[in-house]
Amino acid sequence: MADLVLKNVRKSFGRAHVIHGVDLDIKDGEFIVFVGPSGCGKSTLLRLIAGLEDISSGDLFIGGERVNDLAPAKRGIAMVFQSYALYPHMSVYANMAFGLELAKSSKADIDSKVREAARMLQIENLLDRKPRQLSGGQRQRVAIGRAIVRDPKVFLFDEPLSNLDAALRVQTRIEIAKLHNDTGATMIYVTHDQVEAMTLADRIVVLNAGRIEQVGTPLELYHRPANLFVAGFLGSPQMNFIECVVSHVGAEGVQVQLPNASMLTAPVSSQGVRVGETVTLGIRPDHVKVSPQGSLTGRIELVEELGENHLLYVDFGKGRHLTVREPGDAHHQAGQEVALSLAPEFCHLFRETGEALPFLSESKAPAPSSPDMSSRAA
Amino acid sequence: MSSAVAPATVPAQVPVQGGRSSLTRSRIRAAWVFIAPTLIVLALIAGWPLARTIWFSFTDANLNNLTDYEFIGFENYIANYDGEWLGLLTDPDWWRSVWNTVWFTTISVSIETVLGTIVALILNASFPGRGLMRAVILIPWAIPTVVSAKMWNWMLHDQFGVINDMLLRLGLIAAPITWTANPDTALWTVIMVDVWKTTPFMALLILAALQMLPGDIYEAAKVDGVHPVKVFFRVTLPLIKPALIVAVIFRGLDALRVFDLIYVLTANSRDTASMSVYARQQLVDFQEVGLGSAASTLIFLIIALLIVITMAAGRVRLSGDPR
Ligand SMILES: Nc1ncnc2c1ncn2[C@@H]1O[C@H](COP(=O)(O)OP(=O)(O)O)[C@@H](O)[C@H]1O
Ligand SMILES: [Mg+2]
């Protein structure tokens, strides 16, 4: 079976430490997405799994077998590169067949595999073309086809869609999801695009500076980020962060004092939290509302209309900003003063270490789209 | 003109002088202005001597007195005196030199291409001291040919040469070999020295081509488990072929004109004389400017013909397998 286990995997290039001890269990057939900012080590981690780089220390198991010292070809993986990595002088057919020729498969066998993959990806009519006669999307499909014909236990994708235009990206994304359904293979997919991560993943691995910040299902990560980094990284526009001071701790949650002196109680565990401690309050733009009873007042700096919703950028003094997302068209203009209310049940609190305070009731996961509009801010 | 409906969509007046706009014409004019100096210099330093050589080849000019000569038509090339054929085209020494040159070119360029590719592949791998190696390997190429030829002359000397000495000590030969004088070894010796000297140049040209190759396809091949030898013949070689062909043409042309190496190593020996050595001998030693010019003209024609053939062959193969 193609489950993967990474145990304290580290990688350094000379004196540059790039991966600092990664532990990860990937189940057979799972779709795992590595996401993180540029340069955080996503590609390096993928290349360690592929065997294109040597693991400096730690263990990698594929299907229960330790594969640290196994050549890439023997690991039962196939990789799709960001740059496609097609052989420029070979036809599409030859590109897909090239890797199969050495395996003991017969000509007819290779032919049927290539044609089957081509049919699956709808590139049958392109088989005689050279890569440079193809569009970016077609090239990417050939690259995926080349991976499919090897019938791997694990597919590795390194930002496969980043060179495609927006429409094609969506289309190819859907095809990759379909491929995962059809083959049932384990897939590890690297991207810096959070939409790809959210839509494709069974579980997302958020990486930052060579460390895993959090692993979980897309919605777990979105609703229950374990720390400031994950909270800020997932979601667009970004989660709002406001520095506040803890004013009261109790069984119902942690009460904080907002910069304008109003109070708000977030339903999070108060364990270990001291009154007077500085914490960061995080709230997504969808959970901030313009409301006459709002506790925070500010001036609208910019209005962005997106059609299905709109964004308000509100300055509430001392260079602090809040982003508000509301459905439909904006009824406000830049320059207007507005009052904002924050929905307390959607407020995250992060301690100075960046770590999130756990929510009190894990069962009551808030519905993402229809937040309670009433402000309970004291 | 007639269309007054949508003036904004009426295209600007297009001059129809031979389908060229005034912009195109001024660009062409500018291009001519820029290449004119080059063309003039080329005409002076290449065109004029070539024309003069071709002209001399139809005369009986002599090096003693270059002002006094007569036009004799094709007699330098071929002539019939009392039923006996004379002239360059009937001279076995000339044909011997043509054969020597072609043989030398074919063998030395072939060896240099293979060795150069191997050296380039090694230099393209990453290992400590690679930069130094790249510089060191160029030394034979940087030494002037006359100097390195003289150096090899001494090393190959039948009595004092280090090569005979080493081979004797190793017991590989029983008696010293007169490398450059022995008809059996002379041309091979010349080829060997040329290979020593020119392989670095070949390697550098091929290395440049190798460094242009995308690295990701090699990783793809690695993941797919394709054997490195197969990767070389099926991926690397086809991809560097255009550069390889250019390098071979370059070296081939160079080798066809070979003079200094052969002249210094073996002087005017019949066994090794190249076309250029033959021409020089006629022109300088025998003072026969007419005959020497005829030989030079034939060299020009032969090289021109070979270029055309090579380029045609190269293009056919290139278009059959485009990048
Ligand atoms: N071969 C290498 N040698 C030295 N440093 C490298 C090498 N490959 C990657 N790195 C470094 O490792 C870090 C992570 O790179 P990478 O995995 O490509 O990031 P990502 O794919 O997340 O953008 C970067 O800082 C990069 O400079
Ligand atoms: Mg990357």
mmCIF file with all atom_site columns, N, CA and C in Angstrom, chain A residues 47 50 52 72-73 77-79 81 83 85-90 98-99 101-102 130 132 146 150, chain B residues 214 216-227 230-231 234-236 238-239 320-323:
data_model
loop_
_atom_site.group_PDB
_atom_site.id
_atom_site.type_symbol
_atom_site.label_atom_id
_atom_site.label_alt_id
_atom_site.label_comp_id
_atom_site.label_asym_id
_atom_site.label_entity_id
_atom_site.label_seq_id
_atom_site.pdbx_PDB_ins_code
_atom_site.Cartn_x
_atom_site.Cartn_y
_atom_site.Cartn_z
_atom_site.occupancy
_atom_site.B_iso_or_equiv
_atom_site.pdbx_formal_charge
_atom_site.auth_seq_id
_atom_site.auth_comp_id
_atom_site.auth_asym_id
_atom_site.auth_atom_id
_atom_site.pdbx_PDB_model_num
ATOM 1   N N  . ARG A 1 47  ? 10.879 16.905 -3.297  1.00 0.00 ? 47  ARG A N  1
ATOM 2   C CA . ARG A 1 47  ? 12.016 16.273 -3.966  1.00 0.00 ? 47  ARG A CA 1
ATOM 3   C C  . ARG A 1 47  ? 12.690 15.243 -3.063  1.00 0.00 ? 47  ARG A C  1
ATOM 4   N N  . ALA A 1 50  ? 10.580 12.303 -3.564  1.00 0.00 ? 50  ALA A N  1
ATOM 5   C CA . ALA A 1 50  ? 10.828 11.729 -4.891  1.00 0.00 ? 50  ALA A CA 1
ATOM 6   C C  . ALA A 1 50  ? 12.180 11.033 -4.966  1.00 0.00 ? 50  ALA A C  1
ATOM 7   N N  . LEU A 1 52  ? 14.935 12.885 -5.469  1.00 0.00 ? 52  LEU A N  1
ATOM 8   C CA . LEU A 1 52  ? 15.801 13.740 -6.279  1.00 0.00 ? 52  LEU A CA 1
ATOM 9   C C  . LEU A 1 52  ? 16.826 14.464 -5.416  1.00 0.00 ? 52  LEU A C  1
ATOM 10  N N  . PRO A 1 72  ? 15.035 7.038  -7.213  1.00 0.00 ? 72  PRO A N  1
ATOM 11  C CA . PRO A 1 72  ? 13.683 7.562  -7.470  1.00 0.00 ? 72  PRO A CA 1
ATOM 12  C C  . PRO A 1 72  ? 12.811 6.567  -8.228  1.00 0.00 ? 72  PRO A C  1
ATOM 13  N N  . ALA A 1 73  ? 13.405 5.926  -9.233  1.00 0.00 ? 73  ALA A N  1
ATOM 14  C CA . ALA A 1 73  ? 12.613 5.056  -10.094 1.00 0.00 ? 73  ALA A CA 1
ATOM 15  C C  . ALA A 1 73  ? 12.044 3.865  -9.346  1.00 0.00 ? 73  ALA A C  1
ATOM 16  N N  . ILE A 1 77  ? 6.891  6.129  -7.561  1.00 0.00 ? 77  ILE A N  1
ATOM 17  C CA . ILE A 1 77  ? 6.313  7.464  -7.625  1.00 0.00 ? 77  ILE A CA 1
ATOM 18  C C  . ILE A 1 77  ? 6.354  7.978  -9.065  1.00 0.00 ? 77  ILE A C  1
ATOM 19  N N  . ALA A 1 78  ? 5.556  8.983  -9.344  1.00 0.00 ? 78  ALA A N  1
ATOM 20  C CA . ALA A 1 78  ? 5.674  9.717  -10.605 1.00 0.00 ? 78  ALA A CA 1
ATOM 21  C C  . ALA A 1 78  ? 5.553  11.182 -10.251 1.00 0.00 ? 78  ALA A C  1
ATOM 22  N N  . MET A 1 79  ? 6.314  12.008 -10.965 1.00 0.00 ? 79  MET A N  1
ATOM 23  C CA . MET A 1 79  ? 6.347  13.414 -10.585 1.00 0.00 ? 79  MET A CA 1
ATOM 24  C C  . MET A 1 79  ? 5.951  14.273 -11.774 1.00 0.00 ? 79  MET A C  1
ATOM 25  N N  . PHE A 1 81  ? 6.307  18.092 -12.991 1.00 0.00 ? 81  PHE A N  1
ATOM 26  C CA . PHE A 1 81  ? 7.102  19.262 -12.649 1.00 0.00 ? 81  PHE A CA 1
ATOM 27  C C  . PHE A 1 81  ? 6.377  20.545 -13.024 1.00 0.00 ? 81  PHE A C  1
ATOM 28  N N  . SER A 1 83  ? 7.636  23.042 -14.466 1.00 0.00 ? 83  SER A N  1
ATOM 29  C CA . SER A 1 83  ? 8.039  23.484 -15.806 1.00 0.00 ? 83  SER A CA 1
ATOM 30  C C  . SER A 1 83  ? 7.689  22.436 -16.862 1.00 0.00 ? 83  SER A C  1
ATOM 31  N N  . ALA A 1 85  ? 8.809  19.838 -17.858 1.00 0.00 ? 85  ALA A N  1
ATOM 32  C CA . ALA A 1 85  ? 9.935  18.925 -18.061 1.00 0.00 ? 85  ALA A CA 1
ATOM 33  C C  . ALA A 1 85  ? 9.675  17.915 -19.171 1.00 0.00 ? 85  ALA A C  1
ATOM 34  N N  . LEU A 1 86  ? 9.077  18.365 -20.259 1.00 0.00 ? 86  LEU A N  1
ATOM 35  C CA . LEU A 1 86  ? 8.891  17.471 -21.404 1.00 0.00 ? 86  LEU A CA 1
ATOM 36  C C  . LEU A 1 86  ? 10.174 17.443 -22.226 1.00 0.00 ? 86  LEU A C  1
ATOM 37  N N  . TYR A 1 87  ? 10.421 16.298 -22.869 1.00 0.00 ? 87  TYR A N  1
ATOM 38  C CA . TYR A 1 87  ? 11.583 16.207 -23.749 1.00 0.00 ? 87  TYR A CA 1
ATOM 39  C C  . TYR A 1 87  ? 11.262 16.982 -25.022 1.00 0.00 ? 87  TYR A C  1
ATOM 40  N N  . PRO A 1 88  ? 11.981 18.085 -25.279 1.00 0.00 ? 88  PRO A N  1
ATOM 41  C CA . PRO A 1 88  ? 11.542 19.012 -26.331 1.00 0.00 ? 88  PRO A CA 1
ATOM 42  C C  . PRO A 1 88  ? 11.595 18.414 -27.740 1.00 0.00 ? 88  PRO A C  1
ATOM 43  N N  . HIS A 1 89  ? 12.440 17.408 -27.940 1.00 0.00 ? 89  HIS A N  1
ATOM 44  C CA . HIS A 1 89  ? 12.624 16.891 -29.293 1.00 0.00 ? 89  HIS A CA 1
ATOM 45  C C  . HIS A 1 89  ? 11.760 15.669 -29.571 1.00 0.00 ? 89  HIS A C  1
ATOM 46  N N  . MET A 1 90  ? 10.973 15.266 -28.580 1.00 0.00 ? 90  MET A N  1
ATOM 47  C CA . MET A 1 90  ? 10.166 14.057 -28.766 1.00 0.00 ? 90  MET A CA 1
ATOM 48  C C  . MET A 1 90  ? 8.701  14.423 -28.939 1.00 0.00 ? 90  MET A C  1
ATOM 49  N N  . PHE A 1 98  ? 8.522  7.095  -23.293 1.00 0.00 ? 98  PHE A N  1
ATOM 50  C CA . PHE A 1 98  ? 9.966  6.997  -23.049 1.00 0.00 ? 98  PHE A CA 1
ATOM 51  C C  . PHE A 1 98  ? 10.294 6.280  -21.736 1.00 0.00 ? 98  PHE A C  1
ATOM 52  N N  . GLY A 1 99  ? 9.599  6.662  -20.683 1.00 0.00 ? 99  GLY A N  1
ATOM 53  C CA . GLY A 1 99  ? 9.895  6.067  -19.381 1.00 0.00 ? 99  GLY A CA 1
ATOM 54  C C  . GLY A 1 99  ? 9.485  4.614  -19.276 1.00 0.00 ? 99  GLY A C  1
ATOM 55  N N  . GLU A 1 101 ? 9.828  2.355  -21.767 1.00 0.00 ? 101 GLU A N  1
ATOM 56  C CA . GLU A 1 101 ? 10.547 1.461  -22.666 1.00 0.00 ? 101 GLU A CA 1
ATOM 57  C C  . GLU A 1 101 ? 11.476 0.510  -21.928 1.00 0.00 ? 101 GLU A C  1
ATOM 58  N N  . LEU A 1 102 ? 12.031 0.994  -20.822 1.00 0.00 ? 102 LEU A N  1
ATOM 59  C CA . LEU A 1 102 ? 12.983 0.144  -20.117 1.00 0.00 ? 102 LEU A CA 1
ATOM 60  C C  . LEU A 1 102 ? 12.293 -0.947 -19.311 1.00 0.00 ? 102 LEU A C  1
ATOM 61  N N  . LYS A 1 130 ? 5.048  17.948 -31.287 1.00 0.00 ? 130 LYS A N  1
ATOM 62  C CA . LYS A 1 130 ? 6.175  18.234 -30.398 1.00 0.00 ? 130 LYS A CA 1
ATOM 63  C C  . LYS A 1 130 ? 5.696  19.180 -29.298 1.00 0.00 ? 130 LYS A C  1
ATOM 64  N N  . ARG A 1 132 ? 6.655  21.969 -28.275 1.00 0.00 ? 132 ARG A N  1
ATOM 65  C CA . ARG A 1 132 ? 6.577  23.406 -28.547 1.00 0.00 ? 132 ARG A CA 1
ATOM 66  C C  . ARG A 1 132 ? 5.378  23.751 -29.421 1.00 0.00 ? 132 ARG A C  1
ATOM 67  N N  . ARG A 1 146 ? 2.288  11.557 -18.764 1.00 0.00 ? 146 ARG A N  1
ATOM 68  C CA . ARG A 1 146 ? 3.527  10.820 -18.592 1.00 0.00 ? 146 ARG A CA 1
ATOM 69  C C  . ARG A 1 146 ? 3.594  10.192 -17.204 1.00 0.00 ? 146 ARG A C  1
ATOM 70  N N  . ARG A 1 150 ? 2.845  5.528  -15.943 1.00 0.00 ? 150 ARG A N  1
ATOM 71  C CA . ARG A 1 150 ? 3.721  4.720  -15.085 1.00 0.00 ? 150 ARG A CA 1
ATOM 72  C C  . ARG A 1 150 ? 2.926  4.005  -14.000 1.00 0.00 ? 150 ARG A C  1
ATOM 73  N N  . PRO B 2 214 ? 17.821 22.173 -20.499 1.00 0.00 ? 214 PRO B N  1
ATOM 74  C CA . PRO B 2 214 ? 17.019 22.296 -19.283 1.00 0.00 ? 214 PRO B CA 1
ATOM 75  C C  . PRO B 2 214 ? 17.341 21.154 -18.320 1.00 0.00 ? 214 PRO B C  1
ATOM 76  N N  . ASP B 2 216 ? 15.474 20.097 -15.805 1.00 0.00 ? 216 ASP B N  1
ATOM 77  C CA . ASP B 2 216 ? 14.330 19.352 -15.281 1.00 0.00 ? 216 ASP B CA 1
ATOM 78  C C  . ASP B 2 216 ? 14.077 18.062 -16.057 1.00 0.00 ? 216 ASP B C  1
ATOM 79  N N  . ILE B 2 217 ? 14.396 18.037 -17.356 1.00 0.00 ? 217 ILE B N  1
ATOM 80  C CA . ILE B 2 217 ? 14.112 16.808 -18.090 1.00 0.00 ? 217 ILE B CA 1
ATOM 81  C C  . ILE B 2 217 ? 14.991 15.661 -17.595 1.00 0.00 ? 217 ILE B C  1
ATOM 82  N N  . TYR B 2 218 ? 16.165 15.995 -17.063 1.00 0.00 ? 218 TYR B N  1
ATOM 83  C CA . TYR B 2 218 ? 17.019 14.942 -16.532 1.00 0.00 ? 218 TYR B CA 1
ATOM 84  C C  . TYR B 2 218 ? 16.435 14.390 -15.236 1.00 0.00 ? 218 TYR B C  1
ATOM 85  N N  . GLU B 2 219 ? 15.817 15.279 -14.473 1.00 0.00 ? 219 GLU B N  1
ATOM 86  C CA . GLU B 2 219 ? 15.169 14.803 -13.246 1.00 0.00 ? 219 GLU B CA 1
ATOM 87  C C  . GLU B 2 219 ? 13.961 13.945 -13.600 1.00 0.00 ? 219 GLU B C  1
ATOM 88  N N  . ALA B 2 220 ? 13.239 14.368 -14.645 1.00 0.00 ? 220 ALA B N  1
ATOM 89  C CA . ALA B 2 220 ? 12.094 13.568 -15.077 1.00 0.00 ? 220 ALA B CA 1
ATOM 90  C C  . ALA B 2 220 ? 12.569 12.176 -15.488 1.00 0.00 ? 220 ALA B C  1
ATOM 91  N N  . ALA B 2 221 ? 13.688 12.124 -16.225 1.00 0.00 ? 221 ALA B N  1
ATOM 92  C CA . ALA B 2 221 ? 14.210 10.836 -16.669 1.00 0.00 ? 221 ALA B CA 1
ATOM 93  C C  . ALA B 2 221 ? 14.643 9.990  -15.469 1.00 0.00 ? 221 ALA B C  1
ATOM 94  N N  . LYS B 2 222 ? 15.182 10.658 -14.473 1.00 0.00 ? 222 LYS B N  1
ATOM 95  C CA . LYS B 2 222 ? 15.631 9.954  -13.269 1.00 0.00 ? 222 LYS B CA 1
ATOM 96  C C  . LYS B 2 222 ? 14.429 9.336  -12.543 1.00 0.00 ? 222 LYS B C  1
ATOM 97  N N  . VAL B 2 223 ? 13.371 10.138 -12.408 1.00 0.00 ? 223 VAL B N  1
ATOM 98  C CA . VAL B 2 223 ? 12.174 9.624  -11.736 1.00 0.00 ? 223 VAL B CA 1
ATOM 99  C C  . VAL B 2 223 ? 11.587 8.465  -12.539 1.00 0.00 ? 223 VAL B C  1
ATOM 100 N N  . ASP B 2 224 ? 11.660 8.580  -13.862 1.00 0.00 ? 224 ASP B N  1
ATOM 101 C CA . ASP B 2 224 ? 11.116 7.517  -14.707 1.00 0.00 ? 224 ASP B CA 1
ATOM 102 C C  . ASP B 2 224 ? 12.048 6.319  -14.790 1.00 0.00 ? 224 ASP B C  1
ATOM 103 N N  . GLY B 2 225 ? 13.236 6.445  -14.225 1.00 0.00 ? 225 GLY B N  1
ATOM 104 C CA . GLY B 2 225 ? 14.147 5.314  -14.196 1.00 0.00 ? 225 GLY B CA 1
ATOM 105 C C  . GLY B 2 225 ? 14.806 4.997  -15.524 1.00 0.00 ? 225 GLY B C  1
ATOM 106 N N  . VAL B 2 226 ? 15.021 6.016  -16.355 1.00 0.00 ? 226 VAL B N  1
ATOM 107 C CA . VAL B 2 226 ? 15.673 5.777  -17.636 1.00 0.00 ? 226 VAL B CA 1
ATOM 108 C C  . VAL B 2 226 ? 17.177 5.704  -17.406 1.00 0.00 ? 226 VAL B C  1
ATOM 109 N N  . HIS B 2 227 ? 17.806 4.705  -18.001 1.00 0.00 ? 227 HIS B N  1
ATOM 110 C CA . HIS B 2 227 ? 19.238 4.507  -17.803 1.00 0.00 ? 227 HIS B CA 1
ATOM 111 C C  . HIS B 2 227 ? 20.031 5.696  -18.357 1.00 0.00 ? 227 HIS B C  1
ATOM 112 N N  . LYS B 2 230 ? 21.060 5.636  -21.943 1.00 0.00 ? 230 LYS B N  1
ATOM 113 C CA . LYS B 2 230 ? 19.931 5.859  -22.839 1.00 0.00 ? 230 LYS B CA 1
ATOM 114 C C  . LYS B 2 230 ? 19.549 7.336  -22.841 1.00 0.00 ? 230 LYS B C  1
ATOM 115 N N  . VAL B 2 231 ? 19.627 7.958  -21.685 1.00 0.00 ? 231 VAL B N  1
ATOM 116 C CA . VAL B 2 231 ? 19.325 9.393  -21.609 1.00 0.00 ? 231 VAL B CA 1
ATOM 117 C C  . VAL B 2 231 ? 20.300 10.166 -22.491 1.00 0.00 ? 231 VAL B C  1
ATOM 118 N N  . ARG B 2 234 ? 19.394 9.353  -26.235 1.00 0.00 ? 234 ARG B N  1
ATOM 119 C CA . ARG B 2 234 ? 18.038 9.706  -26.664 1.00 0.00 ? 234 ARG B CA 1
ATOM 120 C C  . ARG B 2 234 ? 17.639 11.133 -26.311 1.00 0.00 ? 234 ARG B C  1
ATOM 121 N N  . VAL B 2 235 ? 18.317 11.720 -25.331 1.00 0.00 ? 235 VAL B N  1
ATOM 122 C CA . VAL B 2 235 ? 17.929 13.074 -24.919 1.00 0.00 ? 235 VAL B CA 1
ATOM 123 C C  . VAL B 2 235 ? 19.057 14.071 -25.174 1.00 0.00 ? 235 VAL B C  1
ATOM 124 N N  . THR B 2 236 ? 20.207 13.836 -24.530 1.00 0.00 ? 236 THR B N  1
ATOM 125 C CA . THR B 2 236 ? 21.279 14.819 -24.625 1.00 0.00 ? 236 THR B CA 1
ATOM 126 C C  . THR B 2 236 ? 21.757 15.007 -26.059 1.00 0.00 ? 236 THR B C  1
ATOM 127 N N  . PRO B 2 238 ? 20.482 14.269 -29.109 1.00 0.00 ? 238 PRO B N  1
ATOM 128 C CA . PRO B 2 238 ? 19.598 14.988 -30.037 1.00 0.00 ? 238 PRO B CA 1
ATOM 129 C C  . PRO B 2 238 ? 19.489 16.478 -29.715 1.00 0.00 ? 238 PRO B C  1
ATOM 130 N N  . LEU B 2 239 ? 19.549 16.812 -28.445 1.00 0.00 ? 239 LEU B N  1
ATOM 131 C CA . LEU B 2 239 ? 19.359 18.215 -28.082 1.00 0.00 ? 239 LEU B CA 1
ATOM 132 C C  . LEU B 2 239 ? 20.598 19.056 -28.356 1.00 0.00 ? 239 LEU B C  1
ATOM 133 N N  . GLY B 2 320 ? 14.478 17.523 -39.968 1.00 0.00 ? 320 GLY B N  1
ATOM 134 C CA . GLY B 2 320 ? 13.826 16.247 -39.689 1.00 0.00 ? 320 GLY B CA 1
ATOM 135 C C  . GLY B 2 320 ? 13.574 16.060 -38.200 1.00 0.00 ? 320 GLY B C  1
ATOM 136 N N  . ASP B 2 321 ? 14.283 16.822 -37.386 1.00 0.00 ? 321 ASP B N  1
ATOM 137 C CA . ASP B 2 321 ? 14.188 16.630 -35.942 1.00 0.00 ? 321 ASP B CA 1
ATOM 138 C C  . ASP B 2 321 ? 14.279 17.984 -35.244 1.00 0.00 ? 321 ASP B C  1
ATOM 139 N N  . PRO B 2 322 ? 13.287 18.822 -35.455 1.00 0.00 ? 322 PRO B N  1
ATOM 140 C CA . PRO B 2 322 ? 13.412 20.195 -34.971 1.00 0.00 ? 322 PRO B CA 1
ATOM 141 C C  . PRO B 2 322 ? 13.254 20.286 -33.467 1.00 0.00 ? 322 PRO B C  1
ATOM 142 N N  . ARG B 2 323 ? 13.868 21.301 -32.916 1.00 0.00 ? 323 ARG B N  1
ATOM 143 C CA . ARG B 2 323 ? 13.705 21.558 -31.482 1.00 0.00 ? 323 ARG B CA 1
ATOM 144 C C  . ARG B 2 323 ? 12.559 22.510 -31.259 1.00 0.00 ? 323 ARG B C  1
#
